[in-house]
CSV table of C-alpha atoms and ligand atoms in Angstrom, one decimal:
chain,number,residue,atom,x,y,z
A,1190,MET,CA,89.9,18.8,132.0
A,1191,SER,CA,89.2,21.5,129.9
A,1192,SER,CA,89.8,24.7,131.4
A,1193,GLU,CA,87.7,26.0,128.3
A,1194,LEU,CA,85.0,24.0,129.5
A,1195,PHE,CA,85.4,25.3,133.2
A,1196,ALA,CA,86.0,28.8,131.9
A,1197,ARG,CA,82.9,28.7,130.0
A,1198,ILE,CA,80.2,27.3,132.9
A,1199,VAL,CA,81.8,29.7,134.9
A,1200,HIS,CA,81.1,32.4,133.1
A,1201,ALA,CA,77.2,30.8,132.2
A,1202,ARG,CA,75.8,30.3,135.7
A,1203,CYS,CA,74.2,33.7,135.9
A,1204,THR,CA,71.5,34.8,138.2
A,1205,GLU,CA,67.9,33.6,137.3
A,1206,LYS,CA,64.8,34.2,138.8
A,1207,VAL,CA,62.0,32.7,137.4
A,1208,LEU,CA,58.8,33.7,138.4
A,1209,ALA,CA,55.1,33.2,138.0
A,1210,GLU,CA,51.4,34.4,139.3
A,1211,GLU,CA,50.5,30.1,138.9
A,1212,PRO,CA,52.1,27.1,140.1
A,1213,LEU,CA,53.6,25.1,137.7
A,1214,PRO,CA,52.7,21.5,137.4
A,1215,ALA,CA,54.8,19.8,140.1
A,1216,SER,CA,55.7,16.3,140.2
A,1217,GLY,CA,58.3,15.4,142.3
A,1218,LYS,CA,61.3,17.0,140.4
A,1219,SER,CA,64.2,18.1,142.5
A,1220,LEU,CA,68.1,17.5,142.3
A,1221,ALA,CA,70.2,14.3,141.6
A,1222,ASN,CA,72.3,13.6,144.9
A,1223,GLU,CA,75.4,13.5,142.0
A,1224,ILE,CA,74.6,17.6,141.3
A,1225,LEU,CA,74.4,18.0,145.4
A,1226,GLU,CA,77.3,15.8,145.9
A,1227,LEU,CA,80.1,18.0,144.1
A,1228,ALA,CA,79.0,20.8,147.0
A,1229,ALA,CA,80.3,18.7,149.8
A,1230,TRP,CA,83.9,18.5,147.8
A,1231,ALA,CA,84.1,22.8,148.5
A,1232,PRO,CA,87.1,23.6,150.9
A,1233,PHE,CA,86.5,23.7,154.6
A,1234,HIS,CA,89.3,24.7,157.0
A,1235,ARG,CA,87.4,23.4,160.6
A,1236,PRO,CA,85.1,20.6,161.9
A,1237,ALA,CA,81.7,22.2,162.8
A,1238,ASN,CA,81.2,22.6,166.7
A,1239,ASP,CA,79.9,19.4,168.5
A,1240,VAL,CA,76.9,21.5,169.7
A,1241,HIS,CA,76.0,20.9,166.0
A,1242,LEU,CA,76.8,17.4,165.6
A,1243,GLN,CA,75.3,16.1,168.9
A,1244,ASP,CA,71.7,15.1,169.1
A,1245,SER,CA,71.5,15.7,165.2
A,1246,GLU,CA,70.2,14.0,162.6
A,1247,LEU,CA,73.5,15.4,160.2
A,1248,LYS,CA,76.5,14.1,161.4
A,1249,ALA,CA,79.2,15.8,159.0
A,1250,LEU,CA,81.9,17.8,159.8
A,1251,MET,CA,81.3,20.4,157.4
A,1252,PRO,CA,80.6,23.4,158.5
A,1253,TRP,CA,77.5,23.9,156.4
A,1254,ARG,CA,74.1,22.0,156.3
A,1255,PHE,CA,71.6,21.5,152.8
A,1256,TYR,CA,67.5,21.6,153.3
A,1257,VAL,CA,66.4,20.2,150.4
A,1258,LEU,CA,62.7,21.1,148.9
A,1259,ASP,CA,61.3,19.4,145.8
A,1260,ASP,CA,58.7,21.0,143.5
A,1261,SER,CA,56.1,19.5,145.1
A,1262,ALA,CA,57.2,20.6,148.6
A,1263,CYS,CA,58.0,24.1,146.7
A,1264,ARG,CA,54.2,24.5,146.0
A,1265,GLN,CA,53.3,23.1,149.8
A,1266,LEU,CA,55.3,25.9,151.3
A,1267,ARG,CA,54.2,28.7,148.6
A,1268,GLU,CA,50.7,27.8,149.7
A,1269,GLU,CA,51.5,27.6,153.6
A,1270,LEU,CA,53.2,31.2,153.6
A,1271,MET,CA,51.2,33.3,150.8
A,1272,GLU,CA,49.4,34.7,153.5
A,1273,LYS,CA,51.8,36.2,154.8
A,1274,ASP,CA,53.7,36.7,152.3
A,1275,SER,CA,53.9,38.4,148.2
A,1276,SER,CA,57.2,38.8,147.8
A,1277,ASN,CA,59.1,37.4,144.5
A,1278,VAL,CA,59.7,34.4,147.1
A,1279,MET,CA,56.3,33.2,146.4
A,1280,ARG,CA,56.1,33.5,142.7
A,1281,MET,CA,60.1,31.3,142.5
A,1282,LEU,CA,58.7,29.1,144.9
A,1283,ALA,CA,55.4,29.0,141.9
A,1284,THR,CA,58.3,27.8,139.4
A,1285,ALA,CA,60.9,25.9,140.7
A,1286,ASP,CA,62.1,22.9,140.4
A,1287,CYS,CA,64.3,22.6,143.8
A,1288,MET,CA,64.9,24.7,146.5
A,1289,VAL,CA,67.8,24.7,149.0
A,1290,GLN,CA,67.9,26.2,152.6
A,1291,VAL,CA,71.8,26.3,153.1
A,1292,THR,CA,73.0,26.9,156.8
A,1293,TRP,CA,76.2,27.6,158.1
A,1294,LEU,CA,77.4,26.1,161.5
A,1295,PRO,CA,78.3,29.1,164.3
A,1296,ASN,CA,80.7,28.5,166.6
A,1297,PRO,CA,78.5,28.8,170.2
A,1298,PRO,CA,79.1,32.6,171.2
A,1299,GLN,CA,81.9,33.0,174.4
A,1300,THR,CA,79.5,35.4,175.8
A,1301,GLU,CA,75.7,36.6,175.2
A,1302,LEU,CA,75.3,37.8,172.0
A,1303,PRO,CA,73.4,41.9,172.0
A,1304,GLU,CA,70.1,41.5,170.1
A,1305,LYS,CA,70.5,41.2,166.4
A,1306,ILE,CA,73.9,40.2,166.2
A,1307,LEU,CA,73.4,36.6,164.3
A,1308,PHE,CA,77.0,35.1,165.6
A,1309,GLU,CA,80.9,36.0,166.9
A,1310,ALA,CA,82.3,37.7,164.7
A,1311,SER,CA,85.5,35.7,165.3
A,1312,LEU,CA,88.2,33.9,162.7
A,1313,GLU,CA,86.3,30.5,163.0
A,1314,ASN,CA,83.1,31.6,162.2
A,1315,MET,CA,84.5,33.6,159.4
A,1316,GLU,CA,86.2,30.2,158.2
A,1317,HIS,CA,83.0,28.4,158.4
A,1318,LEU,CA,80.7,31.1,156.9
A,1319,ALA,CA,83.5,31.0,153.8
A,1320,ALA,CA,83.3,27.4,153.5
A,1321,ALA,CA,79.2,27.3,153.5
A,1322,SER,CA,79.8,29.6,150.4
A,1323,ALA,CA,82.4,28.0,148.4
A,1324,ALA,CA,80.0,24.7,148.5
A,1325,VAL,CA,77.3,27.0,147.6
A,1326,GLN,CA,79.0,28.6,144.4
A,1327,ASN,CA,79.9,24.6,143.6
A,1328,LEU,CA,76.2,24.0,143.9
A,1329,LEU,CA,75.3,26.6,141.9
A,1330,LEU,CA,78.3,26.0,138.9
A,1331,ALA,CA,77.0,22.3,139.0
A,1332,ALA,CA,74.0,23.5,138.4
A,1333,THR,CA,74.7,25.0,135.6
A,1334,ALA,CA,76.6,23.0,134.0
A,1335,ASN,CA,73.4,20.6,134.1
A,1336,GLY,CA,71.2,23.5,132.1
A,1337,ILE,CA,69.5,23.6,135.6
A,1338,ARG,CA,68.7,27.6,136.2
A,1339,ASN,CA,69.6,29.1,139.4
A,1340,TYR,CA,69.5,32.0,142.0
A,1341,TRP,CA,71.4,32.6,145.1
A,1342,SER,CA,68.7,34.5,147.3
A,1343,SER,CA,69.0,36.0,151.2
A,1344,GLY,CA,65.3,34.0,151.7
A,1345,GLY,CA,63.2,36.5,152.8
A,1346,VAL,CA,60.4,34.8,154.7
A,1347,LEU,CA,62.3,32.2,154.4
A,1348,ARG,CA,64.9,32.9,157.3
A,1349,SER,CA,61.9,33.3,159.8
A,1350,PRO,CA,61.8,31.5,162.9
A,1351,GLU,CA,58.3,29.4,161.5
A,1352,VAL,CA,59.8,28.5,158.3
A,1353,PHE,CA,63.0,27.0,160.2
A,1354,ASP,CA,60.5,25.1,162.6
A,1355,ARG,CA,58.5,23.8,159.8
A,1356,LEU,CA,61.2,22.5,157.6
A,1357,GLY,CA,63.2,21.2,160.2
A,1358,ILE,CA,66.1,23.6,160.5
A,1359,PRO,CA,67.9,23.9,164.0
A,1360,THR,CA,67.6,27.5,165.7
A,1361,GLN,CA,71.5,27.3,165.9
A,1362,GLU,CA,71.9,27.2,162.3
A,1363,ILE,CA,72.1,30.5,160.4
A,1364,LEU,CA,70.7,30.9,157.1
A,1365,LEU,CA,73.6,31.7,154.3
A,1366,GLY,CA,70.8,31.5,151.5
A,1367,SER,CA,67.6,30.4,149.5
A,1368,LEU,CA,68.7,28.6,146.3
A,1369,PHE,CA,66.3,28.1,143.7
A,1370,PHE,CA,66.3,26.0,141.1
A,1371,SER,CA,64.3,26.0,137.8
A,1372,PRO,CA,63.8,24.4,134.9
A,1373,GLN,CA,64.9,25.3,131.5
A,1374,ASP,CA,61.3,25.8,129.7
A,1375,VAL,CA,59.6,28.1,132.1
A,1376,GLN,CA,56.4,27.8,130.3
A,1377,SER,CA,54.1,31.0,131.6
A,1378,GLY,CA,56.6,32.3,134.1
A,1379,THR,CA,59.1,35.0,133.2
A,1380,ILE,CA,63.0,35.3,133.9
A,1381,ALA,CA,64.5,37.9,136.0
A,1382,THR,CA,68.2,38.3,135.8
A,1383,SER,CA,70.1,40.7,138.0
A,1384,LYS,CA,70.9,44.4,137.7
A,1385,LEU,CA,74.8,43.9,139.5
A,1386,ARG,CA,75.9,41.2,136.9
A,1387,ASP,CA,77.3,43.6,133.9
A,1388,LYS,CA,78.6,46.2,137.1
A,1389,ARG,CA,81.9,44.0,137.7
A,1390,GLY,CA,83.9,45.9,135.5
A,1391,PRO,CA,87.9,44.8,134.5
A,1392,LEU,CA,90.0,42.7,137.0
A,1393,THR,CA,92.4,46.3,137.3
A,1394,GLY,CA,89.8,47.0,139.3
A,1395,TRP,CA,90.1,44.6,141.9
A,1396,VAL,CA,93.4,43.0,141.9
A,1397,LYS,CA,96.5,44.3,142.8
A,1398,ARG,CA,99.7,42.5,141.5
A,1399,VAL,CA,102.3,43.0,144.4
A,1400,HIS,CA,105.7,43.9,143.2
A,1401,LEU,CA,108.9,42.8,145.9
A,1402,SER,CA,112.2,44.4,145.1
B,1372,FMN,C1,74.8,36.0,149.9
B,1372,FMN,C2,73.9,36.5,148.3
B,1372,FMN,C3,72.5,36.7,148.8
B,1372,FMN,C4,72.3,36.9,147.6
B,1372,FMN,N1,71.0,37.5,147.8
B,1372,FMN,C5,69.8,38.2,146.8
B,1372,FMN,C6,68.8,38.4,146.7
B,1372,FMN,O1,68.0,38.5,148.0
B,1372,FMN,N2,67.7,39.1,146.0
B,1372,FMN,C7,69.3,39.5,144.8
B,1372,FMN,O2,68.2,39.8,143.9
B,1372,FMN,N3,70.0,38.9,144.1
B,1372,FMN,C8,70.6,38.2,145.2
B,1372,FMN,N4,71.8,37.6,145.7
B,1372,FMN,C9,72.4,37.5,143.6
B,1372,FMN,C10,73.0,38.4,143.1
B,1372,FMN,O3,72.7,40.2,143.2
B,1372,FMN,C11,73.9,38.3,141.8
B,1372,FMN,O4,74.8,37.4,142.3
B,1372,FMN,C12,75.0,39.6,141.5
B,1372,FMN,O5,74.1,40.5,141.3
B,1372,FMN,C13,75.3,38.9,140.5
B,1372,FMN,O6,75.0,38.6,139.6
B,1372,FMN,P1,75.3,37.3,138.7
B,1372,FMN,O7,74.6,36.3,139.9
B,1372,FMN,O8,73.8,37.4,137.6
B,1372,FMN,O9,76.6,37.0,138.3
B,1372,FMN,C14,72.7,37.5,146.1
B,1372,FMN,C15,74.0,36.6,146.1
B,1372,FMN,C16,74.7,36.4,147.1
B,1372,FMN,C17,76.4,36.1,146.9
């Protein structure tokens, strides 16, 4: 593999929110399985807890799940949510060829969690979440390498129990992000990028080489 090519892909990945008020035409476009499969090659330390595997159609050991909507499903979900939401999520569902709801699979808590605490702060959970994040990055890089615009969103309304229910996502899974994949030709849409992109600064801000004498 060429390391220059890999570096080019890593640098080229960039938040691109493709926004439009009027939906772009949909015809069943989505992400190919060959692209989705690259996400599976992320490292993961432990199998997901059995509670997520029993009674589930999705049986893989990895501690993440991807729920993939093609462009027609994106337009339909937009229609259904328009009454309750007017955020950019609606404008992105209007343009996306594909939207992926990525969840990760927390271990069942040992004790009852206080309200608003999403999961138990254990090492195992940290590692499940880290593995799922690595899978997301693989997918974003794969999309970039294939000329597909992409964006990792926190999800907004797509985190709601109503959307989980509508998409058939088990309530015990936690949304890690809603990933939007958009075409190169954005037609009447506009592209918004991230304000943080150029704020990373040099290596010296986050790398310390440790010397032991
Ligand atoms: C877990 C996670 C959630 C994110 N959620 C949002 C979001 O809700 N809204 C947003 O504008 N950007 C979101 N982003 C994208 C970041 O803002 C973006 O990656 C960062 O600013 C760097 O820009 P770049 O992706 O162009 O390099 C999220 C990124 C991550 C890792």
